[in-house]
N, CA and C of each residue as an Amber inpcrd file, in Angstrom:
protein
   546
 325.7310000-188.0980000-186.3050000 324.4650000-187.4000000-186.4370000
 324.4500000-186.2770000-185.4100000 324.0620000-185.1080000-185.8050000
 323.9830000-183.9720000-184.9020000 322.8860000-184.2090000-183.8730000
 323.2140000-183.9560000-182.6070000 322.2370000-184.1340000-181.5400000
 322.0970000-182.8480000-180.7450000 320.9430000-182.6820000-180.1360000
 320.6990000-181.5920000-179.2090000 320.8240000-182.1970000-177.8230000
 321.7000000-181.6350000-176.9900000 322.0210000-182.2530000-175.7120000
 321.8210000-181.2670000-174.5700000 321.1940000-181.7370000-173.5010000
 321.1420000-181.0270000-172.2280000 321.8290000-181.9480000-171.2360000
 322.9840000-181.5740000-170.7400000 323.7690000-182.4460000-169.8700000
 324.1240000-181.7610000-168.5640000 324.1440000-182.5490000-167.5030000
 324.6670000-182.1190000-166.2260000 325.7750000-183.1020000-165.8810000
 327.0020000-182.7510000-166.2090000 328.1200000-183.6590000-166.0010000
 328.4210000-183.8530000-164.5170000 328.0720000-182.8950000-163.6780000
 328.2790000-183.0510000-162.2350000 327.4770000-184.2290000-161.7010000
 326.2650000-184.3950000-162.1860000 325.3880000-185.4640000-161.7170000
 325.2970000-186.6440000-162.6900000 326.0610000-186.6220000-163.7710000
 326.1240000-187.7610000-164.6800000 324.8350000-188.0480000-165.4160000
 324.1490000-187.0080000-165.8760000 322.8650000-187.1750000-166.5550000
 322.8060000-186.3180000-167.8100000 322.2040000-186.8560000-168.8580000
 321.9660000-186.0350000-170.0500000 320.7040000-186.4860000-170.7590000
 320.1280000-185.5530000-171.4850000 318.9780000-185.8160000-172.3510000
 319.4330000-185.4770000-173.7580000 319.2800000-186.4330000-174.6700000
 319.7880000-186.2880000-176.0300000 318.6370000-186.4490000-177.0080000
 318.5270000-185.5250000-177.9480000 317.4950000-185.5770000-178.9710000
 318.1570000-185.5050000-180.3440000 317.6870000-186.3130000-181.2880000
 318.2370000-186.3010000-182.6460000 317.2240000-186.8880000-183.6060000
 317.5010000-186.7320000-184.8780000 316.6840000-187.3130000-185.9390000
 317.5730000-188.2260000-186.7690000 317.0930000-189.4390000-187.0140000
 317.8520000-190.3920000-187.8120000 318.1150000-189.8540000-189.2100000
 319.1870000-190.3480000-189.8390000 319.5500000-189.8390000-191.1630000
 319.0360000-190.6930000-192.3100000 318.3600000-191.7950000-192.0120000
 317.7910000-192.6380000-193.0650000 318.7970000-193.5290000-193.7650000
 320.0260000-193.6060000-193.2800000 321.0670000-194.4020000-193.9210000
 321.3850000-195.6460000-193.1010000 321.9110000-196.6820000-193.7610000
 322.2970000-197.9280000-193.1020000 323.7940000-197.9840000-192.8640000
 324.3810000-196.9230000-192.3900000 325.8240000-196.9380000-192.1650000
 326.1330000-196.6870000-190.6980000 327.3680000-196.8100000-190.3270000
 327.7790000-196.5960000-188.9470000 327.6420000-195.1140000-188.6190000
 326.8950000-194.8250000-187.5810000 326.6680000-193.4490000-187.1540000
 326.7950000-193.3750000-185.6460000 327.0450000-192.1900000-185.1470000
 327.0800000-191.9950000-183.7080000 326.3880000-190.6860000-183.3570000
 325.9940000-190.6040000-182.0930000 325.2820000-189.4470000-181.5780000
 325.9950000-189.0150000-180.3020000 326.3250000-187.7510000-180.1780000
 326.9680000-187.2640000-178.9580000 326.0050000-187.2920000-177.7870000
 326.5010000-187.6250000-176.5750000 325.6240000-187.6920000-175.4030000
 325.9050000-186.5990000-174.3700000 327.0180000-185.8830000-174.4710000
 327.2870000-184.7400000-173.6150000 327.8440000-185.0330000-172.2340000
 328.0510000-186.2980000-171.8830000 328.6140000-186.6370000-170.5760000
 330.1340000-186.6610000-170.6490000 330.7800000-186.6460000-169.4870000
 332.2380000-186.6810000-169.4640000 332.8030000-188.0840000-169.2930000
 331.9290000-189.0860000-169.2630000 332.3580000-190.4810000-169.2600000
 331.2720000-191.3450000-169.8870000 331.5940000-192.5850000-170.1290000
 330.6940000-193.5160000-170.8080000 329.4150000-193.7400000-169.9960000
 328.2410000-193.6260000-170.6210000 326.9930000-193.8960000-169.9060000
 326.9350000-195.3510000-169.4380000 326.3640000-195.5450000-168.2440000
 326.1510000-196.8870000-167.7210000 324.7060000-197.3310000-167.8920000
 323.8140000-196.3800000-168.1060000 322.4140000-196.6980000-168.3620000
 321.8740000-195.7040000-169.3740000 321.1820000-196.2260000-170.3890000
 320.5830000-195.3860000-171.4240000 319.1550000-195.8630000-171.6580000
 318.2290000-194.9240000-171.6620000 316.8300000-195.2030000-171.9820000
 316.5460000-194.4770000-173.2850000 316.1090000-195.2170000-174.3180000
 315.9240000-194.6530000-175.6660000 314.4830000-194.8510000-176.1230000
 313.9200000-193.8460000-176.7870000 312.5610000-193.9250000-177.3130000
 312.4710000-193.2420000-178.6620000 311.8840000-193.9320000-179.6300000
 311.5320000-193.3280000-180.9160000 310.2960000-192.4770000-180.6510000
 310.3910000-191.1820000-180.8830000 309.2960000-190.2720000-180.5400000
 308.1940000-190.2260000-181.5830000 308.4020000-190.8270000-182.7400000
 307.4040000-190.7480000-183.8030000 306.6670000-192.0670000-184.0380000
 307.1240000-193.1520000-183.4410000 306.5500000-194.4670000-183.6850000
 306.2730000-195.1460000-182.3530000 305.3230000-196.0460000-182.3280000
 304.9440000-196.7430000-181.1000000 305.8920000-197.8930000-180.7650000
 307.2010000-197.6190000-180.7120000 308.1810000-198.5950000-180.2440000
 308.2300000-198.5520000-178.7240000 308.7860000-199.5980000-178.1350000
 308.9710000-199.6430000-176.6880000 310.0630000-198.6780000-176.2440000
 310.1310000-198.4590000-174.9310000 311.2180000-197.7200000-174.3060000
 312.3420000-198.7180000-174.1010000 313.4420000-198.6080000-174.8360000
 314.5570000-199.5320000-174.7160000 315.5230000-199.0580000-173.6360000
 315.9620000-200.0000000-172.7950000 316.8730000-199.6940000-171.6960000
 318.0700000-200.6240000-171.7890000 319.2560000-200.0500000-171.7980000
 320.4700000-200.8500000-171.7360000 321.3480000-200.2630000-170.6510000
 321.9320000-201.1560000-169.8450000 322.7670000-200.6970000-168.7470000
 324.2500000-200.8310000-169.0370000 324.6440000-201.5840000-170.0430000
 326.0500000-201.8160000-170.3700000 326.8170000-202.4210000-169.1940000
 326.1200000-202.8080000-168.1460000 326.7610000-203.3450000-166.9510000
 327.2270000-204.7770000-167.1740000 326.3850000-205.5740000-167.8300000
 326.7030000-206.9940000-167.9840000 327.6830000-207.2740000-169.1130000
 328.0790000-206.2480000-169.8610000 329.0370000-206.4320000-170.9410000
 328.4540000-207.0880000-172.1800000 327.1360000-207.2330000-172.2280000
 326.4800000-207.8550000-173.3800000 325.8210000-206.7590000-174.2000000
 326.4600000-206.3170000-175.3090000 325.9540000-205.1760000-176.0460000
 324.7330000-205.4570000-176.9090000 324.2960000-206.7180000-177.0030000
 323.1600000-207.0010000-177.8670000 321.9210000-207.4200000-177.0840000
 321.8170000-207.0070000-175.8380000 320.6490000-207.2890000-175.0090000
 320.1190000-205.9850000-174.4360000 318.8060000-205.9470000-174.2240000
 318.2000000-204.7700000-173.6240000 316.9620000-205.1770000-172.8450000
 316.4660000-204.2640000-172.0390000 315.1920000-204.4030000-171.3480000
 314.2480000-203.3760000-171.9360000 312.9620000-203.5440000-171.6840000
 311.9660000-202.5810000-172.1570000 311.2440000-202.0110000-170.9490000
 311.3400000-200.7150000-170.7640000 310.8090000-200.0420000-169.5900000
 309.2970000-200.2050000-169.4520000 308.5890000-200.3320000-170.5500000
 307.1400000-200.4140000-170.5020000 306.6220000-201.8560000-170.5580000
 307.4930000-202.8520000-170.3530000 307.0620000-204.2510000-170.3040000
 307.7190000-204.9340000-169.1050000 307.2770000-206.1530000-168.8060000
 307.8620000-206.9250000-167.7080000 308.8630000-207.9580000-168.2140000
 309.1310000-207.9890000-169.5040000 309.9760000-209.0210000-170.0970000
 311.4100000-209.0310000-169.5930000 312.0340000-210.2170000-169.7130000
 313.4630000-210.3530000-169.4270000 314.2300000-209.6820000-170.5630000
 315.5540000-209.8170000-170.5750000 316.3370000-209.1910000-171.6370000
 315.9290000-209.7260000-173.0010000 316.0100000-208.8680000-173.9940000
 315.6530000-209.1900000-175.3760000 316.8400000-208.9290000-176.2810000
 316.7410000-209.4470000-177.5000000 317.7790000-209.1640000-178.4930000
 317.7830000-207.6830000-178.8180000 318.9160000-207.1960000-179.1980000
 319.1020000-205.7660000-179.4430000 319.9890000-205.6160000-180.6610000
 319.6970000-204.6670000-181.4640000 320.5960000-204.4110000-182.5720000
 321.8930000-203.8770000-181.9940000 323.0450000-204.3250000-182.4850000
 324.3220000-203.9750000-181.8610000 324.5600000-202.4710000-181.7760000
 324.9690000-202.0290000-180.6130000 325.3590000-200.6540000-180.4160000
 326.2920000-200.5920000-179.2280000 326.9110000-199.4980000-179.0660000
 327.8490000-199.3350000-177.9740000 327.8410000-197.8790000-177.5550000
 328.6370000-197.5580000-176.5600000 328.8000000-196.1530000-176.2030000
 330.2470000-195.9420000-175.7910000 330.6660000-194.7070000-175.8910000
 332.0090000-194.3190000-175.4840000 331.8830000-193.1190000-174.5560000
 332.9850000-192.5330000-174.1590000 332.9300000-191.3490000-173.3100000
 332.3940000-190.1330000-174.0640000 332.2920000-190.2090000-175.3820000
 331.8240000-189.0640000-176.1650000 330.5670000-189.3490000-176.9720000
 330.3850000-190.5950000-177.4110000 329.2600000-190.8860000-178.3020000
 328.3450000-191.9720000-177.7580000 327.1570000-191.9920000-178.3100000
 326.0910000-192.8890000-177.9040000 325.5070000-193.5500000-179.1330000
 325.0790000-194.7550000-178.9830000 324.3490000-195.4500000-180.0330000
 325.1330000-195.5650000-181.3320000 326.3580000-195.9950000-181.2540000
 327.1460000-196.2020000-182.4510000 326.7020000-197.5020000-183.0910000
 326.0880000-197.4560000-184.2570000 325.6210000-198.6620000-184.9380000
 326.8230000-199.4730000-185.3880000 326.9510000-200.6920000-184.8720000
 328.0730000-201.5430000-185.2520000 327.5910000-202.7720000-186.0050000
 326.3450000-202.7360000-186.4580000 325.7740000-203.8760000-187.1620000
 325.8990000-203.7350000-188.6640000 325.3180000-204.6900000-189.3660000
 325.3320000-204.6630000-190.8270000 324.2010000-203.7890000-191.3480000
 324.1290000-203.6670000-192.6580000 323.0760000-202.8580000-193.2790000
 321.7190000-203.3220000-192.7880000 320.8520000-202.3820000-192.5020000
 319.5190000-202.6950000-192.0200000 319.4070000-202.6240000-190.5060000
 320.5210000-202.5780000-189.7980000 320.4340000-202.4700000-188.3460000
 320.5380000-201.0100000-187.9410000 320.2920000-200.7670000-186.6810000
 320.4050000-199.4070000-186.1640000 319.1670000-198.5860000-186.4280000
 318.0120000-198.9670000-185.8370000 316.7710000-198.2430000-186.0790000
 316.8870000-196.7820000-185.7020000 317.8360000-196.4450000-184.8250000
 317.9720000-195.0560000-184.3950000 318.6280000-194.1970000-185.4510000
 319.2870000-194.7880000-186.4390000 319.9050000-193.9850000-187.4890000
 319.2780000-194.2230000-188.8520000 318.8270000-195.4640000-189.1430000
 318.3810000-195.7130000-190.5090000 316.9240000-195.3620000-190.7430000
 316.2680000-194.7110000-189.8000000 314.9750000-194.1170000-190.0900000
 315.1400000-192.6060000-189.9930000 314.1030000-191.8870000-190.2750000
 314.1920000-190.4230000-190.2150000 313.3040000-189.8690000-189.1050000
 313.0760000-190.6680000-188.0660000 312.2380000-190.2570000-186.9430000
 313.0360000-189.5140000-185.8840000 312.3210000-188.7100000-185.1100000
 312.9150000-188.0400000-183.9600000 313.1030000-189.0720000-182.8500000
 314.2620000-189.0200000-182.1760000 314.6070000-189.9450000-181.1010000
 314.9300000-189.1510000-179.8350000 314.7750000-189.8110000-178.6790000
 315.1610000-189.2080000-177.4090000 315.9050000-190.2550000-176.5940000
 316.9310000-189.8440000-175.8790000 317.6650000-190.7530000-174.9970000
 317.9560000-190.0470000-173.6820000 317.8390000-190.7980000-172.6060000
 318.1950000-190.3390000-171.2710000 319.4150000-191.1500000-170.8620000
 320.5350000-190.4890000-170.5870000 321.8130000-191.1580000-170.3370000
 322.2840000-190.8690000-168.9120000 322.8780000-191.9010000-168.2920000
 323.3220000-191.7800000-166.9060000 324.6380000-192.5170000-166.7010000
 325.4720000-192.0080000-165.7970000 326.6140000-192.7610000-165.2920000
 326.7170000-192.5220000-163.7940000 327.3450000-193.4540000-163.0880000
 327.4860000-193.3630000-161.6330000 328.3170000-192.1590000-161.2300000
 327.9180000-191.5310000-160.1270000 328.6600000-190.4250000-159.5250000
 328.8040000-190.7600000-158.0440000 330.0250000-190.8610000-157.5580000
 330.2960000-191.2450000-156.1750000 329.4950000-190.3900000-155.1950000
 328.7630000-191.0630000-154.3110000 327.9620000-190.3860000-153.2990000
 326.6300000-189.8690000-153.7890000 326.3390000-190.0060000-155.0840000
 325.0980000-189.4680000-155.6520000 324.2690000-190.5370000-156.3610000
 324.8830000-191.3190000-157.2450000 324.1370000-192.3270000-157.9970000
 325.0010000-193.5520000-158.2470000 324.3390000-194.6790000-158.4530000
 325.0460000-195.9180000-158.7370000 324.1900000-196.7610000-159.6660000
 324.8130000-197.2880000-160.7200000 324.1470000-198.1640000-161.6750000
 324.9060000-199.4740000-161.6780000 324.1950000-200.5670000-161.5570000
 324.8740000-201.8510000-161.5070000 323.8920000-202.9930000-161.4490000
 324.4120000-204.1460000-161.1290000 323.5750000-205.3340000-161.0320000
 324.0080000-206.1530000-159.8260000 323.1390000-207.0530000-159.4120000
 323.4380000-207.9770000-158.3280000 322.6870000-209.2720000-158.6080000
 323.0700000-210.3240000-157.9410000 322.3810000-211.6060000-158.0620000
 321.6060000-211.8600000-156.7820000 320.3390000-212.2220000-156.9430000
 319.5170000-212.5660000-155.7970000 320.0310000-213.8370000-155.1470000
 319.6880000-214.0390000-153.8480000 320.1640000-215.2290000-153.1550000
 319.0400000-216.1480000-152.6870000 317.7900000-215.7830000-152.9510000
 316.6610000-216.6230000-152.5660000 316.2880000-216.5330000-151.1010000
 316.9850000-215.7320000-150.3140000 316.6760000-215.5790000-148.8970000
 315.6230000-214.4930000-148.7020000 314.8400000-214.6150000-147.6360000
 313.7920000-213.6350000-147.3430000 314.3650000-212.2390000-147.1370000
 315.5760000-212.1370000-146.6060000 316.1950000-210.8340000-146.3800000
 316.9630000-210.3480000-147.6050000 317.1560000-211.2240000-148.5910000
 317.8470000-210.8400000-149.8200000 319.3160000-210.5500000-149.6060000
 320.0410000-210.2360000-150.6700000 321.4500000-209.8730000-150.5430000
 321.5820000-208.4260000-150.0620000 322.7210000-208.0900000-149.5210000
 323.0230000-206.7140000-149.1400000 323.8240000-206.0980000-150.2800000
 323.3600000-204.9560000-150.7740000 324.0500000-204.2420000-151.8450000
 324.5370000-202.9240000-151.2660000 325.8360000-202.7600000-151.1660000
 326.4250000-201.5650000-150.5720000 326.7040000-200.5260000-151.6570000
 326.1560000-199.3260000-151.4630000 326.3200000-198.2450000-152.4300000
 327.3020000-197.1840000-151.9660000 327.4750000-197.0600000-150.6550000
 328.3250000-196.0050000-150.1220000 327.5500000-194.7400000-149.7820000
 326.2360000-194.7700000-149.9790000 325.3590000-193.6440000-149.6430000
 323.9410000-194.1870000-149.5270000 323.0500000-193.3960000-148.9710000
 321.6510000-193.7950000-148.8410000 320.8830000-193.2520000-150.0470000
 320.3650000-194.1170000-150.9160000 319.7170000-193.6310000-152.1290000
 318.3420000-193.0230000-151.8610000 317.9830000-192.0360000-152.6570000
 316.6570000-191.4330000-152.5930000 315.6710000-192.1880000-153.4900000
 316.1790000-192.8950000-154.4830000 315.3530000-193.6050000-155.4590000
 316.0780000-194.8850000-155.8590000 315.3430000-195.9950000-155.8830000
 315.8960000-197.2820000-156.3030000 314.9400000-197.9040000-157.3100000
 315.4910000-198.3670000-158.4230000 314.7040000-199.0420000-159.4590000
 315.3540000-200.3960000-159.7120000 314.5480000-201.4580000-159.6470000
 315.0550000-202.8240000-159.7740000 314.2700000-203.5570000-160.8510000
 314.9970000-204.3520000-161.6730000 314.3520000-205.1620000-162.7160000
 315.1270000-206.4560000-162.8890000 314.4250000-207.5750000-162.8920000
 315.0620000-208.8600000-163.1810000 315.4350000-208.8980000-164.6590000
 316.6430000-209.3510000-164.9590000 317.0630000-209.4890000-166.3560000
 316.8130000-210.8900000-166.8840000 316.6010000-211.8520000-165.9930000
 316.4660000-213.2480000-166.4210000 315.0400000-213.7710000-166.3820000
 314.1060000-212.9920000-165.8570000 312.7180000-213.4500000-165.7640000
 311.7650000-212.3010000-166.0830000 310.5700000-212.6520000-166.4360000
 309.5380000-211.6630000-166.7310000 308.9600000-211.1530000-165.4180000
 309.4480000-210.0010000-164.9780000 309.0350000-209.4000000-163.7180000
 308.9010000-207.8930000-163.8930000 308.2030000-207.2630000-162.9820000
 307.9750000-205.8190000-163.0280000 309.2280000-205.0150000-162.7250000
 309.2030000-203.7570000-163.1630000 310.1830000-202.7490000-162.7730000
 309.6950000-202.1940000-161.4400000 310.4130000-202.4370000-160.3630000
 309.9890000-202.0290000-159.0300000 310.7310000-200.7530000-158.6440000
 309.9690000-199.7470000-158.1790000 310.5740000-198.4730000-157.7990000
 310.2250000-198.1280000-156.3510000 311.2630000-197.7900000-155.5910000
 311.1430000-197.3430000-154.2090000 311.7310000-195.9400000-154.1180000
 311.2770000-195.1650000-153.1130000 311.8740000-193.8550000-152.8840000
 311.8560000-193.5240000-151.4040000 312.5600000-192.4880000-151.0230000
 312.6140000-192.1020000-149.6120000 311.6880000-190.9310000-149.2920000
 310.8340000-190.5460000-150.2210000 309.9170000-189.4360000-149.9850000
 308.5940000-189.9290000-149.3940000 308.0560000-190.9890000-149.9550000
 306.7870000-191.5160000-149.4510000 306.9670000-192.2670000-148.1380000
 308.1410000-192.8190000-147.9020000 308.4900000-193.4860000-146.6440000
 309.9080000-193.0610000-146.2730000 310.0090000-192.2260000-145.2560000
 311.3160000-191.6880000-144.8920000 312.1640000-192.6640000-144.0830000
 311.5350000-193.6340000-143.3770000 312.3070000-194.5570000-142.5460000
 312.1740000-195.9920000-143.0500000 313.1240000-196.8140000-142.6590000
 313.1110000-198.2250000-143.0470000 312.1430000-199.0130000-142.1800000
 311.5690000-200.1100000-142.6380000 311.7630000-200.5980000-144.0130000
 310.9050000-199.8200000-144.9920000 311.4310000-199.6220000-146.1650000
 310.6960000-198.9580000-147.2390000 310.0500000-200.0500000-148.0810000
 308.7380000-200.2300000-147.9130000 308.0720000-201.3010000-148.6470000
 306.9400000-200.8100000-149.5420000 306.7010000-199.4960000-149.5720000
 305.7440000-198.9570000-150.5340000 306.4460000-198.8730000-151.8780000
 305.8360000-199.3870000-152.9080000 306.4860000-199.3810000-154.2140000
 305.4800000-199.1150000-155.3190000 305.9830000-198.6680000-156.4460000
 305.1930000-198.5030000-157.6640000 305.9130000-199.2550000-158.7770000
 305.1580000-199.6150000-159.8040000 305.6970000-200.3780000-160.9200000
 305.7320000-199.5070000-162.1610000 306.8770000-199.4490000-162.8320000
 307.0640000-198.5550000-163.9720000 306.1570000-198.8880000-165.1450000
 305.9000000-200.1540000-165.4020000 305.1790000-200.5540000-166.6100000
 303.6700000-200.6590000-166.4000000 303.1790000-200.3290000-165.2080000
 301.7520000-200.4390000-164.9170000 301.1880000-199.1110000-164.4370000
 299.8760000-198.9920000-164.5270000 299.2070000-197.7790000-164.0490000
 298.6160000-197.9840000-162.6640000 298.9640000-199.0780000-161.9800000
 298.4620000-199.3810000-160.6450000 298.8730000-198.3190000-159.6240000
 298.0950000-198.2300000-158.5490000 298.4840000-197.3740000-157.4290000
 299.6380000-198.0330000-156.6810000 300.2830000-197.2780000-155.7840000
 301.3490000-197.8670000-154.9780000 300.7870000-198.9800000-154.1030000
 301.6520000-199.8980000-153.7000000 301.2370000-200.9680000-152.8250000
 302.3930000-201.3970000-151.9350000 302.0510000-202.1430000-150.8650000
 303.0750000-202.6550000-149.9520000 303.7790000-203.8280000-150.6070000
 305.0850000-203.7780000-150.6250000 305.8760000-204.8700000-151.1700000
 306.8020000-205.4170000-150.1160000 307.8400000-206.1100000-150.5520000
 308.8520000-206.6530000-149.6360000 310.1230000-205.8790000-149.7850000
């Protein structure tokens, strides 16, 4: 499917827009990056579907999170990505809502760039200080979401609090004001 792409390969980010073709066949959409996306946020722009998020980190291609909910991972219609294409429908007829409807779609695609961004996962340890996650740089923005429990999307940044500890946070799926967290 032809896509309109705005990509910055230096920073591993692209915005992809396309319209589904209304068919139930295997289709792909170009994403404009120079390597496989590690995180993709997809939204049907014409229908009140959720914001679907897949990180491809856990190797489970049929699970996703929803940016506008607190839910754990959910079932996902099979799809994959490569260094050139995004959202390749690998399911049977009737799957692939991004291709078998005729709605406008939008996707935000990201991959890690050394010293700039990192996408991944970690396991909590139940300790008050939590696990240490080494990135190799000091991040300006951190977004965290539990995949196994119904919890909020927690966002921290270095603009509202320049020094550690950074405990002011906002939640992606809520309209609440910022608050002190842990």
